[in-house]
């Protein structure tokens, strides 16, 4: 159980850090432009916290866990990327199908980000176990 808590913490730290830079600095204007009036002036931080807490459980279960069971760091990275693809693509395509003004460009950029950030978070969680639990 301890190694899974370490994996969770490692993945969460990296996910939060990368998303803070991506959403708050690098792509802030992109999301404002693409989402327009749909974007809140002040995000609901409690809802974001719930998302991150639950999402990282998925990263541990579907990517880091299998990697720790013998798949290695490559499996963590690939399975994390796949988990990110399915989660972000599902979210983005539902929005594209149902929300006026939700662009295909946003679907592609956000899905690509989901692959990268989730893969790197899974890799970080896996690596945290290697450093701190062995």
XYZ file of N, CA, C and O in Angstrom:
536
model
N 0.822 -1.193 0.000
C 0.000 0.000 0.000
C 0.865 1.255 0.000
O 0.539 2.234 -0.651
N 2.001 1.214 0.703
C 2.889 2.359 0.777
C 3.423 2.782 -0.574
O 3.526 3.976 -0.863
N 3.748 1.822 -1.420
C 4.300 2.183 -2.728
C 3.245 2.875 -3.596
O 3.576 3.744 -4.403
N 1.973 2.520 -3.400
C 0.924 3.169 -4.179
C 0.678 4.600 -3.708
O 0.351 5.479 -4.520
N 0.855 4.853 -2.434
C 0.754 6.229 -1.934
C 1.913 7.080 -2.454
O 1.725 8.253 -2.802
N 3.098 6.494 -2.514
C 4.251 7.198 -3.084
C 4.013 7.465 -4.565
O 4.279 8.568 -5.060
N 3.500 6.469 -5.276
C 3.191 6.633 -6.702
C 2.165 7.744 -6.901
O 2.310 8.595 -7.797
N 1.144 7.744 -6.063
C 0.096 8.760 -6.138
C 0.695 10.151 -5.920
O 0.436 11.073 -6.693
N 1.493 10.286 -4.882
C 2.090 11.590 -4.568
C 2.996 12.074 -5.700
O 2.934 13.243 -6.093
N 3.823 11.183 -6.213
C 4.722 11.562 -7.303
C 3.961 12.002 -8.542
O 4.299 13.009 -9.177
N 2.924 11.246 -8.895
C 2.122 11.596 -10.068
C 1.368 12.899 -9.856
O 1.290 13.744 -10.755
N 0.824 13.080 -8.663
C 0.050 14.285 -8.371
C 0.915 15.539 -8.435
O 0.517 16.548 -9.034
N 2.088 15.489 -7.864
C 2.978 16.658 -7.877
C 3.307 17.066 -9.308
O 3.236 18.242 -9.675
N 3.651 16.102 -10.133
C 4.019 16.410 -11.517
C 2.804 16.888 -12.313
O 2.895 17.856 -13.081
N 1.665 16.254 -12.130
C 0.454 16.675 -12.840
C 0.090 18.115 -12.478
O -0.182 18.932 -13.363
N 0.105 18.428 -11.197
C -0.231 19.789 -10.767
C 0.770 20.815 -11.296
O 0.374 21.886 -11.777
N 2.050 20.491 -11.213
C 3.077 21.428 -11.684
C 2.976 21.667 -13.188
O 3.017 22.819 -13.651
N 2.851 20.585 -13.930
C 2.771 20.732 -15.387
C 1.498 21.456 -15.803
O 1.529 22.326 -16.684
N 0.365 21.130 -15.178
C -0.885 21.799 -15.521
C -0.856 23.276 -15.127
O -1.403 24.114 -15.839
N -0.206 23.603 -14.020
C -0.105 25.007 -13.608
C 0.642 25.819 -14.662
O 0.218 26.923 -15.026
N 1.731 25.269 -15.160
C 2.506 25.972 -16.189
C 1.729 26.025 -17.505
O 1.648 27.068 -18.156
N 1.137 24.904 -17.890
C 0.401 24.827 -19.159
C -0.814 25.763 -19.159
O -0.972 26.584 -20.060
N -1.651 25.618 -18.153
C -2.905 26.385 -18.114
C -2.712 27.822 -17.655
O -3.405 28.722 -18.125
N -1.767 28.029 -16.745
C -1.598 29.353 -16.166
C -0.629 30.257 -16.885
O -0.697 31.476 -16.736
N 0.274 29.671 -17.678
C 1.300 30.490 -18.319
C 1.322 30.266 -19.834
O 1.003 31.174 -20.601
N 1.701 29.078 -20.251
C 1.942 28.817 -21.674
C 0.701 28.952 -22.553
O 0.772 29.528 -23.636
N -0.419 28.405 -22.112
C -1.600 28.332 -22.970
C -2.803 29.111 -22.434
O -3.917 28.931 -22.915
N -2.572 29.968 -21.471
C -3.669 30.730 -20.870
C -4.481 31.484 -21.924
O -5.706 31.389 -21.973
N -3.815 32.196 -22.796
C -4.518 32.982 -23.813
C -5.214 32.088 -24.836
O -6.296 32.426 -25.335
N -4.599 30.962 -25.164
C -5.212 30.013 -26.100
C -6.566 29.544 -25.565
O -7.566 29.565 -26.274
N -6.596 29.111 -24.316
C -7.848 28.626 -23.744
C -8.878 29.748 -23.621
O -10.068 29.536 -23.859
N -8.436 30.950 -23.272
C -9.360 32.083 -23.192
C -9.977 32.358 -24.559
O -11.176 32.596 -24.675
N -9.159 32.324 -25.595
C -9.644 32.572 -26.947
C -10.583 31.466 -27.406
O -11.658 31.725 -27.940
N -10.183 30.239 -27.197
C -10.967 29.104 -27.678
C -12.273 28.922 -26.907
O -13.285 28.551 -27.489
N -12.251 29.140 -25.614
C -13.444 28.893 -24.800
C -14.353 30.111 -24.702
O -15.544 29.971 -24.435
N -13.783 31.291 -24.882
C -14.589 32.504 -24.854
C -15.421 32.621 -23.592
O -14.920 32.495 -22.476
N -16.715 32.816 -23.790
C -17.635 33.042 -22.666
C -17.830 31.798 -21.807
O -18.341 31.905 -20.687
N -17.413 30.643 -22.277
C -17.543 29.425 -21.474
C -16.554 29.396 -20.307
O -16.774 28.701 -19.322
N -15.475 30.144 -20.435
C -14.424 30.097 -19.418
C -14.766 31.014 -18.245
O -15.103 32.174 -18.424
N -14.637 30.465 -17.051
C -14.878 31.232 -15.828
C -13.746 32.217 -15.579
O -12.596 31.903 -15.838
N -14.096 33.354 -15.045
C -13.091 34.338 -14.634
C -12.249 33.769 -13.489
O -11.033 33.894 -13.457
N -12.908 33.130 -12.530
C -12.252 32.483 -11.399
C -12.687 31.021 -11.364
O -13.861 30.744 -11.132
N -11.750 30.112 -11.576
C -12.139 28.694 -11.601
C -12.635 28.216 -10.239
O -12.293 28.781 -9.197
N -13.427 27.180 -10.269
C -13.897 26.536 -9.037
C -12.796 25.611 -8.545
O -12.635 24.490 -9.016
N -12.021 26.086 -7.596
C -10.841 25.347 -7.134
C -11.199 24.035 -6.449
O -10.469 23.051 -6.581
N -12.311 23.998 -5.740
C -12.718 22.744 -5.091
C -13.018 21.672 -6.145
O -12.613 20.513 -5.997
N -13.709 22.060 -7.196
C -14.009 21.107 -8.275
C -12.719 20.646 -8.951
O -12.562 19.456 -9.271
N -11.790 21.572 -9.167
C -10.500 21.199 -9.751
C -9.762 20.231 -8.831
O -9.173 19.241 -9.296
N -9.805 20.499 -7.536
C -9.151 19.608 -6.575
C -9.722 18.206 -6.606
O -8.983 17.219 -6.550
N -11.036 18.105 -6.716
C -11.677 16.788 -6.810
C -11.229 16.083 -8.093
O -10.904 14.897 -8.082
N -11.202 16.820 -9.200
C -10.733 16.224 -10.454
C -9.331 15.650 -10.290
O -9.083 14.486 -10.614
N -8.387 16.463 -9.818
C -7.005 16.003 -9.703
C -6.884 14.809 -8.760
O -6.178 13.849 -9.052
N -7.584 14.859 -7.639
C -7.519 13.758 -6.672
C -8.007 12.451 -7.280
O -7.377 11.402 -7.109
N -9.102 12.498 -8.008
C -9.677 11.288 -8.604
C -8.890 10.849 -9.833
O -8.635 9.651 -10.025
N -8.499 11.790 -10.659
C -7.786 11.458 -11.894
C -6.484 10.724 -11.595
O -6.141 9.747 -12.277
N -5.768 11.153 -10.581
C -4.498 10.512 -10.246
C -4.721 9.089 -9.727
O -3.878 8.221 -9.945
N -5.845 8.821 -9.106
C -6.163 7.432 -8.753
C -6.213 6.588 -10.027
O -5.662 5.481 -10.073
N -6.843 7.108 -11.057
C -6.877 6.405 -12.340
C -5.494 6.196 -12.918
O -5.189 5.121 -13.460
N -4.642 7.187 -12.822
C -3.264 7.060 -13.317
C -2.531 5.946 -12.569
O -1.827 5.130 -13.178
N -2.724 5.877 -11.268
C -2.075 4.835 -10.474
C -2.616 3.458 -10.849
O -1.853 2.521 -11.072
N -3.924 3.339 -10.933
C -4.538 2.033 -11.204
C -4.232 1.533 -12.614
O -3.876 0.366 -12.802
N -4.357 2.395 -13.607
C -4.267 1.950 -14.994
C -2.892 2.098 -15.638
O -2.657 1.504 -16.691
N -1.996 2.850 -15.041
C -0.678 3.036 -15.651
C 0.465 2.657 -14.713
O 1.310 1.836 -15.065
N 0.496 3.243 -13.544
C 1.629 3.005 -12.645
C 1.586 1.590 -12.068
O 2.610 0.901 -12.020
N 0.434 1.149 -11.628
C 0.302 -0.199 -11.066
C 0.814 -1.279 -12.006
O 1.665 -2.095 -11.610
N 0.335 -1.315 -13.258
C 0.850 -2.319 -14.190
C 2.356 -2.204 -14.430
O 3.043 -3.210 -14.588
N 2.869 -0.990 -14.423
C 4.308 -0.806 -14.600
C 5.084 -1.354 -13.413
O 6.148 -1.960 -13.574
N 4.543 -1.151 -12.218
C 5.200 -1.667 -11.013
C 5.140 -3.193 -10.949
O 5.985 -3.824 -10.319
N 4.160 -3.777 -11.603
C 4.019 -5.227 -11.622
C 4.915 -5.891 -12.655
O 4.742 -7.063 -12.960
N 5.855 -5.142 -13.199
C 6.834 -5.742 -14.096
C 6.950 -5.091 -15.454
O 7.729 -5.539 -16.283
N 6.195 -4.069 -15.699
C 6.251 -3.435 -17.008
C 7.367 -2.429 -17.170
O 7.790 -2.126 -18.269
N 7.843 -1.875 -16.067
C 8.918 -0.896 -16.131
C 8.443 0.498 -16.489
O 7.256 0.747 -16.696
N 9.411 1.397 -16.556
C 9.095 2.805 -16.779
C 8.433 3.051 -18.129
O 7.590 3.931 -18.267
N 8.817 2.290 -19.140
C 8.210 2.454 -20.462
C 6.722 2.165 -20.449
O 5.934 2.853 -21.113
N 6.362 1.153 -19.699
C 4.933 0.825 -19.591
C 4.183 1.926 -18.861
O 3.052 2.259 -19.221
N 4.786 2.480 -17.823
C 4.146 3.594 -17.114
C 3.889 4.755 -18.067
O 2.795 5.328 -18.096
N 4.885 5.088 -18.854
C 4.773 6.208 -19.790
C 3.704 5.945 -20.851
O 2.838 6.788 -21.095
N 3.746 4.773 -21.464
C 2.799 4.446 -22.533
C 1.379 4.316 -21.994
O 0.435 4.884 -22.556
N 1.207 3.585 -20.904
C -0.140 3.404 -20.356
C -0.688 4.721 -19.810
O -1.886 4.990 -19.914
N 0.183 5.550 -19.242
C -0.250 6.873 -18.813
C -0.709 7.708 -19.992
O -1.751 8.365 -19.937
N 0.063 7.682 -21.057
C -0.326 8.413 -22.260
C -1.651 7.934 -22.823
O -2.498 8.735 -23.237
N -1.836 6.620 -22.834
C -3.110 6.071 -23.320
C -4.274 6.461 -22.415
O -5.353 6.833 -22.893
N -4.064 6.386 -21.109
C -5.106 6.799 -20.170
C -5.451 8.276 -20.406
O -6.622 8.647 -20.457
N -4.433 9.099 -20.577
C -4.655 10.513 -20.859
C -5.401 10.726 -22.155
O -6.309 11.562 -22.243
N -5.034 9.955 -23.181
C -5.734 10.069 -24.458
C -7.222 9.773 -24.292
O -8.069 10.553 -24.709
N -7.538 8.620 -23.700
C -8.941 8.246 -23.576
C -9.730 9.218 -22.710
O -10.868 9.576 -23.037
N -9.150 9.663 -21.617
C -9.856 10.584 -20.723
C -10.069 11.951 -21.382
O -11.193 12.465 -21.426
N -9.000 12.537 -21.897
C -9.102 13.875 -22.476
C -9.886 13.860 -23.784
O -10.687 14.760 -24.052
N -9.674 12.860 -24.614
C -10.384 12.788 -25.889
C -11.883 12.623 -25.664
O -12.693 13.254 -26.344
N -12.258 11.791 -24.706
C -13.671 11.620 -24.390
C -14.285 12.946 -23.955
O -15.337 13.367 -24.461
N -13.622 13.607 -23.025
C -14.105 14.904 -22.538
C -14.223 15.909 -23.691
O -15.248 16.568 -23.864
N -13.175 16.016 -24.475
C -13.157 17.006 -25.550
C -14.171 16.697 -26.649
O -14.813 17.609 -27.177
N -14.320 15.441 -27.002
C -15.277 15.107 -28.066
C -16.719 15.300 -27.618
O -17.566 15.713 -28.416
N -17.012 15.013 -26.360
C -18.362 15.290 -25.856
C -18.623 16.794 -25.903
O -19.696 17.237 -26.329
N -17.643 17.588 -25.493
C -17.804 19.042 -25.568
C -17.942 19.516 -27.008
O -18.767 20.382 -27.313
N -17.149 18.956 -27.913
C -17.211 19.317 -29.335
C -18.594 18.985 -29.907
O -19.131 19.729 -30.725
N -19.160 17.874 -29.460
C -20.466 17.448 -29.957
C -21.617 18.256 -29.378
O -22.663 18.385 -30.024
N -21.431 18.825 -28.191
C -22.579 19.428 -27.501
C -22.497 20.930 -27.247
O -23.526 21.549 -26.966
N -21.320 21.512 -27.313
C -21.173 22.933 -26.990
C -20.904 23.759 -28.240
O -19.993 23.457 -29.013
N -21.663 24.819 -28.414
C -21.412 25.745 -29.515
C -20.056 26.395 -29.300
O -19.710 26.791 -28.195
N -19.284 26.490 -30.338
C -18.015 27.180 -30.262
C -16.856 26.357 -29.736
O -15.742 26.865 -29.644
N -17.090 25.107 -29.385
C -15.984 24.245 -28.934
C -15.312 23.727 -30.197
O -15.875 22.925 -30.938
N -14.097 24.178 -30.456
C -13.461 23.946 -31.754
C -12.704 22.621 -31.831
O -12.256 22.078 -30.824
N -12.549 22.150 -33.058
C -11.739 20.965 -33.303
C -10.279 21.237 -32.932
O -9.584 20.354 -32.424
N -9.856 22.450 -33.126
C -8.496 22.844 -32.720
C -8.295 22.627 -31.218
O -7.274 22.104 -30.787
N -9.285 23.011 -30.429
C -9.216 22.814 -28.984
C -9.206 21.322 -28.647
O -8.450 20.884 -27.773
N -10.005 20.538 -29.338
C -10.011 19.081 -29.130
C -8.608 18.525 -29.336
O -8.100 17.760 -28.500
N -7.974 18.894 -30.429
C -6.657 18.339 -30.767
C -5.576 18.784 -29.789
O -4.776 17.964 -29.327
N -5.544 20.067 -29.460
C -4.524 20.585 -28.547
C -4.715 19.997 -27.148
O -3.752 19.538 -26.519
N -5.941 20.000 -26.668
C -6.200 19.530 -25.312
C -5.963 18.022 -25.192
O -5.421 17.556 -24.198
N -6.337 17.268 -26.210
C -6.090 15.823 -26.189
C -4.591 15.540 -26.209
O -4.110 14.678 -25.454
N -3.860 16.251 -27.041
C -2.398 16.061 -27.071
C -1.797 16.370 -25.703
O -0.919 15.644 -25.216
N -2.288 17.436 -25.067
C -1.808 17.773 -23.736
C -2.137 16.666 -22.743
O -1.319 16.305 -21.906
N -3.323 16.115 -22.825
C -3.712 15.024 -21.934
C -2.780 13.827 -22.047
O -2.424 13.203 -21.044
N -2.363 13.517 -23.257
C -1.428 12.414 -23.478
C -0.094 12.716 -22.805
O 0.447 11.886 -22.073
N 0.424 13.903 -23.046
C 1.735 14.283 -22.513
C 1.712 14.371 -20.993
O 2.554 13.769 -20.304
N 0.775 15.132 -20.439
C 0.778 15.365 -18.991
C 0.485 14.081 -18.217
O 1.080 13.843 -17.159
N -0.375 13.239 -18.737
C -0.689 12.009 -18.024
C 0.445 11.002 -18.147
O 0.787 10.319 -17.174
N 1.052 10.918 -19.321
C 2.207 10.036 -19.475
C 3.355 10.434 -18.571
O 3.964 9.585 -17.902
N 3.633 11.719 -18.504
C 4.722 12.191 -17.643
C 4.390 12.022 -16.160
O 5.265 11.709 -15.355
N 3.136 12.205 -15.808
C 2.722 12.006 -14.420
C 2.850 10.545 -14.019
O 3.308 10.237 -12.912
N 2.463 9.655 -14.911
C 2.602 8.224 -14.629
C 4.072 7.846 -14.488
O 4.450 7.094 -13.579
N 4.900 8.382 -15.362
C 6.336 8.121 -15.280
C 6.898 8.646 -13.962
O 7.685 7.962 -13.294
N 6.477 9.826 -13.556
C 6.952 10.407 -12.288
C 6.511 9.574 -11.097
O 7.293 9.351 -10.164
N 5.275 9.115 -11.108
C 4.797 8.272 -10.021
C 5.554 6.956 -9.945
O 5.920 6.496 -8.862
N 5.802 6.361 -11.095
C 6.589 5.123 -11.155
C 7.993 5.368 -10.607
O 8.512 4.604 -9.790
N 8.605 6.450 -11.065
C 9.973 6.762 -10.648
C 10.050 7.086 -9.160
O 11.024 6.736 -8.490
N 9.038 7.740 -8.628
C 9.009 8.038 -7.189
C 9.063 6.750 -6.378
O 9.763 6.690 -5.346
N 8.377 5.737 -6.837
C 8.418 4.436 -6.136
C 9.829 3.856 -6.211
O 10.346 3.326 -5.218
N 10.461 3.971 -7.366
C 11.815 3.445 -7.515
C 12.796 4.137 -6.559
O 13.687 3.512 -6.007
N 12.603 5.422 -6.368
C 13.510 6.188 -5.512
C 13.225 6.030 -4.028
O 14.150 6.004 -3.220
N 11.951 5.966 -3.659
C 11.590 6.069 -2.244
C 11.039 4.800 -1.590
O 10.944 4.754 -0.375
N 10.702 3.792 -2.380
C 10.038 2.623 -1.780
C 10.853 1.341 -1.961
O 10.400 0.284 -1.583
N 12.000 1.427 -2.506
C 12.764 0.188 -2.762
C 13.911 0.069 -1.818
O 14.459 0.863 -1.248
